[in-house]
Amino acid sequence: PRPSTVSLLGKEYATDDVTNITSSIAEKLGRDLHRKPAHPLGIIRGLIEAHFTGFTAISDVSPLVTPARNFDDLGFPEDHPGRALSDSYYINRGLMLRTHTSAHEVETFRAGERKWLLSADVYRRDEIDASHYPVFHQMEGARVFSNDKTGMQELANDTARLASELERANIEIEDIPHISSTNPVQPEHDPETSALVAHHLKLSLNSLILKLFGGHGASTEPVRVRWIEAYFPFTSPSYEVEVFYRGKWLEILGCGVVKQSTLDRSNVPDSISWAFGLGLERLAMFLFSIPDIRLFWSQDERFLSQFSPGKVTTFKAYSKYPPNSRDLSFWLPGTGLHDNDFCDVVRDTVGDLAETVELIDQFTHPKTKRTSKCFRINYRSMDKSLTDEEANALHEQVASRVQEKFGVEIRN
Ligand code: PHE
């Protein structure tokens, strides 16, 4: 039986038939890693905030939002997969954990902010591996221009400033057209104005990337950036940005010209805006060479003491304890079982001691039509070597929890 309430950030909330937040997720609320000045996430946040002069920096907004704020206000269709219980955390039908910082666009625009950055923890149900974690941090940024002579002058001046800075810099940019038939201007917009705003957005982000990725170490290699056409329900045209770093293209952000319906809903008249959303862990993992996303949550001094405010330094791994893997196979109940539901029970039972969960086998019995799945769970502690007995004990706990919770039939 599910408890009738859950306690989050010191308040009680009623549960209902959609409640799927687990206690290991609930514990993450209020940790506020992005607000710690000597934590890699806080350091990256600080660097970006320092780069965007004159922007209001917001970082203390509750992660509890209505689905209307997270999805409807931004034009997400009714059947968008992000809304599914398998992808997002719900407290109840009326309240969820934000899945992105865009959930705060309308209220921030409505509060009158015209140049702002908003950093926050966001929550998505996802697979378990070294770069995915159900809680991560994003920064949303937006800039509104008045659609009049003064606003367009400001836009032109700032575009010129950024263009001349980038012209002199060691940066290689693969660009795409601001607007195209597959990445269209909004019907409410004058194509020329929309293109100017998109151009300013691109220059603003190229300049940020130059600041973050250039100038570390003695490298004379250019910073390489590539712009890619994208789609978001709440921007058009839309783009994604990738940076070439240590031999790989990394996607670091999404952005675009804000849908006019968002500004209308926010009571911002006669204006046009751009917005971007970037992943702080993604940036921090590369800039600090942090190999595993779980490390951000470490309370170990050997991790925390390595960082200081305002400085990007190279993380030195302090432990390499061996992994201990165990397989679990079971027959699914008649109602099925989503892999994410399984992963959540693993996390909720053993926390960060589960490094990876991998589906290694699956088949359906030809006669009985029952489906069997086999998951391999890799147990590893960041802080000590797990003994075989400890790994067995963890694995037994996981097995009995999934059996209890989903009525699966364990096979091994
Ligand atoms: N919210 C988007 C995401 O999480 C990123 C984004 C922000 C895209 C703002 C466009 C504008 O993927």
PDB file of C-alpha atoms in Angstrom, residues 189 231 411:
ATOM      1  CA  HIS A 189       7.632  37.128 -36.651  1.00  0.00           C
ATOM      2  CA  TYR A 231      13.271  21.015 -32.679  1.00  0.00           C
ATOM      3  CA  ARG A 411      14.505 -17.418 -11.831  1.00  0.00           C
TER       4      ARG A 411
END
